[in-house]
Amino acid sequence: MINVKIDGKKCTCEKGEYLYDVAKRNGIFIPVLCRHDGFEDRRSCCRICIVEVEINGRTKIVTSCVYPVERDCIVRTKSKKILEERKVIYALLKKRAPESDLEMPEGFDRLVSLDSGKCILCGLCVQACDSLGSGAISTVNRGTEKEVNTPYGNPSVSCIGCLSCANVCPTGAIEFKETANTRTIWNKKFKLMKCEECGKVIGTPEELNGESLCDACKKAQVAEDFRKTYTNA
């Protein structure tokens, strides 16, 4: 076991365990925007989770979500240096996505914003789509023109309208519209299906793959089938 002291709290971990996970397991909060517990892949895109690590009296700044702990160390998540560096990162992200809800630290008026947008290019939406095997969206272009989009900006034949991408977006950058019967996302309109029992909207035909009941009604149906089987036994 490796001994790690995080903000004065003594912790232990296995060799190679990521520092962010060690902190989280011990109730120590480290802010992050590009991380979701549903994905194992770590891309270190936002860099908000930087911390200061001290080993044998020497310190360095690392990105905690991809930093494997290899030896005993002291970690500071809120040191003056880290808070200052984190402010710069927040400011750059805010300028990258000026319409997002990210808070803008004071003293960075000299930075130039892009024209518009909420996307900070964290990649979570692409991960969500890939995890479903759809691959409907990806990052395209380079430099300041880099963005998340469908191929050539056209409606993707692979998109199933599940909203997984929008649900994991930390800044609300992925817009969609819904009416009582339709959902539109990535310039593609989908018909909305409703539960045959309760009438609740349960998704698009493409994502449901033949399902016709909501989770609650499916559970109720299973319980009723079990009751009938037990009664007739």
Short mmCIF file of C-alpha atoms in Angstrom, two decimals:
data_model
loop_
_atom_site.label_atom_id
_atom_site.label_comp_id
_atom_site.label_asym_id
_atom_site.label_seq_id
_atom_site.Cartn_x
_atom_site.Cartn_y
_atom_site.Cartn_z
CA MET A 1 0.00 0.00 0.00
CA ILE A 2 1.05 3.58 -0.71
CA ASN A 3 0.54 6.39 1.79
CA VAL A 4 -0.89 9.62 0.41
CA LYS A 5 -1.66 12.72 2.45
CA ILE A 6 -4.24 14.85 0.66
CA ASP A 7 -4.92 18.29 2.14
CA GLY A 8 -3.68 16.96 5.45
CA LYS A 9 -5.83 13.82 5.39
CA LYS A 10 -4.02 10.48 5.52
CA CYS A 11 -5.08 8.11 2.75
CA THR A 12 -3.84 4.84 1.28
CA CYS A 13 -4.06 3.44 -2.22
CA GLU A 14 -2.73 0.76 -4.52
CA LYS A 15 0.23 1.53 -6.74
CA GLY A 16 -0.92 2.99 -10.05
CA GLU A 17 -4.31 4.16 -8.79
CA TYR A 18 -5.25 7.56 -10.18
CA LEU A 19 -4.93 10.40 -7.72
CA TYR A 20 -8.38 11.79 -8.51
CA ASP A 21 -9.96 8.46 -7.56
CA VAL A 22 -8.02 8.28 -4.31
CA ALA A 23 -9.26 11.74 -3.35
CA LYS A 24 -12.84 11.00 -4.31
CA ARG A 25 -12.88 7.73 -2.37
CA ASN A 26 -11.77 9.64 0.72
CA GLY A 27 -14.38 12.37 0.38
CA ILE A 28 -12.01 15.01 -0.96
CA PHE A 29 -13.50 17.11 -3.75
CA ILE A 30 -11.44 17.99 -6.81
CA PRO A 31 -13.33 19.95 -9.50
CA VAL A 32 -13.48 18.47 -12.99
CA LEU A 33 -15.50 19.11 -16.16
CA CYS A 34 -14.35 16.43 -18.61
CA ARG A 35 -14.92 13.42 -16.37
CA HIS A 36 -18.00 11.23 -16.01
CA ASP A 37 -18.28 8.20 -13.76
CA GLY A 38 -19.98 6.27 -16.56
CA PHE A 39 -16.79 6.20 -18.65
CA GLU A 40 -13.53 4.45 -17.85
CA ASP A 41 -11.59 6.30 -20.55
CA ARG A 42 -9.81 9.42 -19.27
CA ARG A 43 -8.82 12.14 -21.69
CA SER A 44 -7.65 14.95 -19.41
CA CYS A 45 -9.29 17.60 -21.58
CA CYS A 46 -10.36 20.34 -19.18
CA ARG A 47 -7.37 20.17 -16.77
CA ILE A 48 -9.47 21.72 -14.01
CA CYS A 49 -8.49 18.84 -11.72
CA ILE A 50 -4.85 19.93 -11.39
CA VAL A 51 -3.25 19.45 -7.97
CA GLU A 52 0.15 19.97 -6.41
CA VAL A 53 2.13 16.83 -5.58
CA GLU A 54 5.15 16.79 -3.29
CA ILE A 55 7.57 13.85 -3.32
CA ASN A 56 10.77 13.94 -1.27
CA GLY A 57 10.52 17.69 -0.87
CA ARG A 58 10.07 18.41 -4.58
CA THR A 59 6.73 19.65 -5.90
CA LYS A 60 5.04 19.56 -9.28
CA ILE A 61 1.62 20.26 -10.73
CA VAL A 62 -0.18 17.25 -12.20
CA THR A 63 -3.57 16.49 -13.71
CA SER A 64 -5.07 14.29 -11.01
CA CYS A 65 -7.52 12.27 -13.16
CA VAL A 66 -4.64 10.75 -15.17
CA TYR A 67 -1.85 10.84 -12.59
CA PRO A 68 -1.02 7.33 -11.28
CA VAL A 69 0.29 7.27 -7.72
CA GLU A 70 3.60 5.41 -7.69
CA ARG A 71 5.06 6.32 -4.27
CA ASP A 72 4.27 8.03 -0.98
CA CYS A 73 3.43 11.67 -1.53
CA ILE A 74 1.77 14.80 -0.20
CA VAL A 75 -1.01 16.35 -2.26
CA ARG A 76 -2.48 19.83 -2.08
CA THR A 77 -5.69 20.47 -3.99
CA LYS A 78 -6.25 24.05 -2.80
CA SER A 79 -2.81 25.60 -2.46
CA LYS A 80 -2.36 29.22 -3.54
CA LYS A 81 -0.46 28.10 -6.63
CA ILE A 82 -3.15 25.61 -7.64
CA LEU A 83 -6.00 28.07 -7.12
CA GLU A 84 -4.21 30.65 -9.27
CA GLU A 85 -3.48 28.12 -12.04
CA ARG A 86 -7.05 26.83 -11.89
CA LYS A 87 -8.39 30.37 -12.31
CA VAL A 88 -6.39 30.73 -15.51
CA ILE A 89 -7.78 27.46 -16.85
CA TYR A 90 -11.35 28.47 -15.95
CA ALA A 91 -10.82 31.80 -17.68
CA LEU A 92 -9.51 30.17 -20.86
CA LEU A 93 -12.43 27.73 -20.92
CA LYS A 94 -14.90 30.58 -20.41
CA LYS A 95 -13.35 32.49 -23.30
CA ARG A 96 -13.51 29.32 -25.37
CA ALA A 97 -17.21 28.97 -24.54
CA PRO A 98 -18.47 32.48 -23.71
CA GLU A 99 -22.15 31.47 -23.68
CA SER A 100 -21.65 28.68 -21.16
CA ASP A 101 -22.57 28.93 -17.47
CA LEU A 102 -18.92 28.73 -16.40
CA GLU A 103 -17.99 31.51 -14.02
CA MET A 104 -15.42 34.00 -15.28
CA PRO A 105 -12.69 34.79 -12.73
CA GLU A 106 -11.80 38.43 -12.32
CA GLY A 107 -8.76 39.95 -13.94
CA PHE A 108 -8.85 38.21 -17.33
CA ASP A 109 -10.53 40.87 -19.46
CA ARG A 110 -7.48 40.95 -21.73
CA LEU A 111 -8.34 37.49 -23.06
CA VAL A 112 -10.27 37.43 -26.32
CA SER A 113 -13.48 35.39 -26.55
CA LEU A 114 -14.52 33.33 -29.52
CA ASP A 115 -17.63 34.59 -31.28
CA SER A 116 -20.11 32.36 -29.49
CA GLY A 117 -20.80 28.92 -28.14
CA LYS A 118 -20.97 26.83 -24.98
CA CYS A 119 -18.72 23.90 -25.95
CA ILE A 120 -15.41 23.48 -24.07
CA LEU A 121 -14.39 20.45 -26.17
CA CYS A 122 -14.33 18.12 -23.17
CA GLY A 123 -15.22 15.16 -25.39
CA LEU A 124 -17.82 13.65 -23.05
CA CYS A 125 -20.54 13.76 -25.70
CA VAL A 126 -18.37 11.89 -28.19
CA GLN A 127 -17.53 9.31 -25.51
CA ALA A 128 -21.22 8.83 -24.73
CA CYS A 129 -22.09 8.34 -28.39
CA ASP A 130 -19.18 5.95 -28.97
CA SER A 131 -20.09 3.92 -25.88
CA LEU A 132 -23.45 3.17 -27.48
CA GLY A 133 -21.77 2.10 -30.69
CA SER A 134 -23.41 4.90 -32.68
CA GLY A 135 -20.46 7.12 -33.55
CA ALA A 136 -22.85 9.77 -34.82
CA ILE A 137 -20.71 12.71 -33.68
CA SER A 138 -17.00 13.49 -33.45
CA THR A 139 -14.58 16.39 -33.17
CA VAL A 140 -13.92 18.01 -36.53
CA ASN A 141 -11.58 20.75 -37.83
CA ARG A 142 -8.54 22.12 -35.99
CA GLY A 143 -7.40 25.06 -33.90
CA THR A 144 -10.04 27.70 -33.17
CA GLU A 145 -12.34 26.02 -35.72
CA LYS A 146 -12.40 22.73 -33.83
CA GLU A 147 -15.89 21.63 -32.82
CA VAL A 148 -18.14 18.65 -32.17
CA ASN A 149 -20.45 17.88 -35.05
CA THR A 150 -21.96 15.23 -37.29
CA PRO A 151 -20.19 14.34 -40.57
CA TYR A 152 -20.19 17.50 -42.71
CA GLY A 153 -22.82 18.99 -40.38
CA ASN A 154 -25.53 16.86 -41.97
CA PRO A 155 -28.11 14.74 -40.11
CA SER A 156 -26.28 11.55 -39.14
CA VAL A 157 -27.75 8.23 -40.21
CA SER A 158 -26.19 6.74 -37.05
CA CYS A 159 -27.87 9.12 -34.58
CA ILE A 160 -30.69 7.47 -32.62
CA GLY A 161 -31.84 10.61 -30.81
CA CYS A 162 -31.18 9.18 -27.34
CA LEU A 163 -29.89 12.46 -25.82
CA SER A 164 -26.94 10.68 -24.18
CA CYS A 165 -24.62 13.33 -25.60
CA ALA A 166 -26.74 16.19 -24.26
CA ASN A 167 -27.16 14.56 -20.86
CA VAL A 168 -23.41 14.32 -20.17
CA CYS A 169 -22.50 17.78 -21.49
CA PRO A 170 -21.28 19.90 -18.54
CA THR A 171 -22.11 23.25 -20.15
CA GLY A 172 -25.41 22.61 -21.94
CA ALA A 173 -23.78 23.06 -25.33
CA ILE A 174 -25.83 20.41 -27.14
CA GLU A 175 -29.24 21.83 -27.93
CA PHE A 176 -32.35 19.84 -28.72
CA LYS A 177 -36.04 20.59 -29.11
CA GLU A 178 -39.02 18.52 -28.11
CA THR A 179 -42.71 18.75 -28.80
CA ALA A 180 -45.37 16.37 -27.56
CA ASN A 181 -44.55 13.97 -30.38
CA THR A 182 -41.12 14.81 -31.81
CA ARG A 183 -37.52 15.40 -30.77
CA THR A 184 -34.97 17.26 -32.87
CA ILE A 185 -31.23 17.03 -32.26
CA TRP A 186 -28.20 17.39 -34.55
CA ASN A 187 -30.55 18.65 -37.31
CA LYS A 188 -32.45 15.37 -37.28
CA LYS A 189 -36.10 14.95 -36.27
CA PHE A 190 -37.31 11.83 -34.47
CA LYS A 191 -40.76 10.55 -33.60
CA LEU A 192 -41.29 10.09 -29.87
CA MET A 193 -42.76 6.83 -28.63
CA LYS A 194 -44.99 6.55 -25.57
CA CYS A 195 -45.44 3.74 -23.09
CA GLU A 196 -48.36 1.51 -24.08
CA GLU A 197 -49.52 1.34 -20.46
CA CYS A 198 -49.07 4.78 -18.88
CA GLY A 199 -48.50 7.02 -21.91
CA LYS A 200 -45.16 8.38 -20.68
CA VAL A 201 -42.64 9.35 -23.37
CA ILE A 202 -39.96 6.65 -23.45
CA GLY A 203 -37.77 7.62 -26.39
CA THR A 204 -37.36 7.30 -30.13
CA PRO A 205 -38.02 4.13 -32.15
CA GLU A 206 -34.33 4.02 -33.09
CA GLU A 207 -33.15 3.85 -29.47
CA LEU A 208 -35.96 1.66 -28.09
CA ASN A 209 -35.37 -1.25 -30.48
CA GLY A 210 -38.90 -2.58 -30.14
CA GLU A 211 -39.47 -1.73 -26.45
CA SER A 212 -42.99 -0.46 -25.76
CA LEU A 213 -43.10 0.00 -21.97
CA CYS A 214 -41.38 2.42 -19.59
CA ASP A 215 -39.17 1.02 -16.84
CA ALA A 216 -41.88 1.39 -14.18
CA CYS A 217 -44.47 -0.44 -16.25
CA LYS A 218 -42.00 -3.18 -17.17
CA LYS A 219 -41.30 -3.77 -13.48
CA ALA A 220 -45.01 -3.80 -12.73
CA GLN A 221 -45.57 -6.31 -15.53
CA VAL A 222 -42.81 -8.58 -14.25
CA ALA A 223 -44.27 -8.40 -10.74
CA GLU A 224 -47.73 -9.24 -12.05
CA ASP A 225 -46.41 -12.17 -14.10
CA PHE A 226 -44.59 -13.46 -11.03
CA ARG A 227 -47.76 -13.11 -8.94
CA LYS A 228 -49.81 -15.04 -11.46
CA THR A 229 -47.17 -17.77 -11.71
CA TYR A 230 -46.94 -18.06 -7.93
CA THR A 231 -50.75 -18.08 -7.57
CA ASN A 232 -51.22 -20.79 -10.18
CA ALA A 233 -48.39 -22.93 -8.86
#
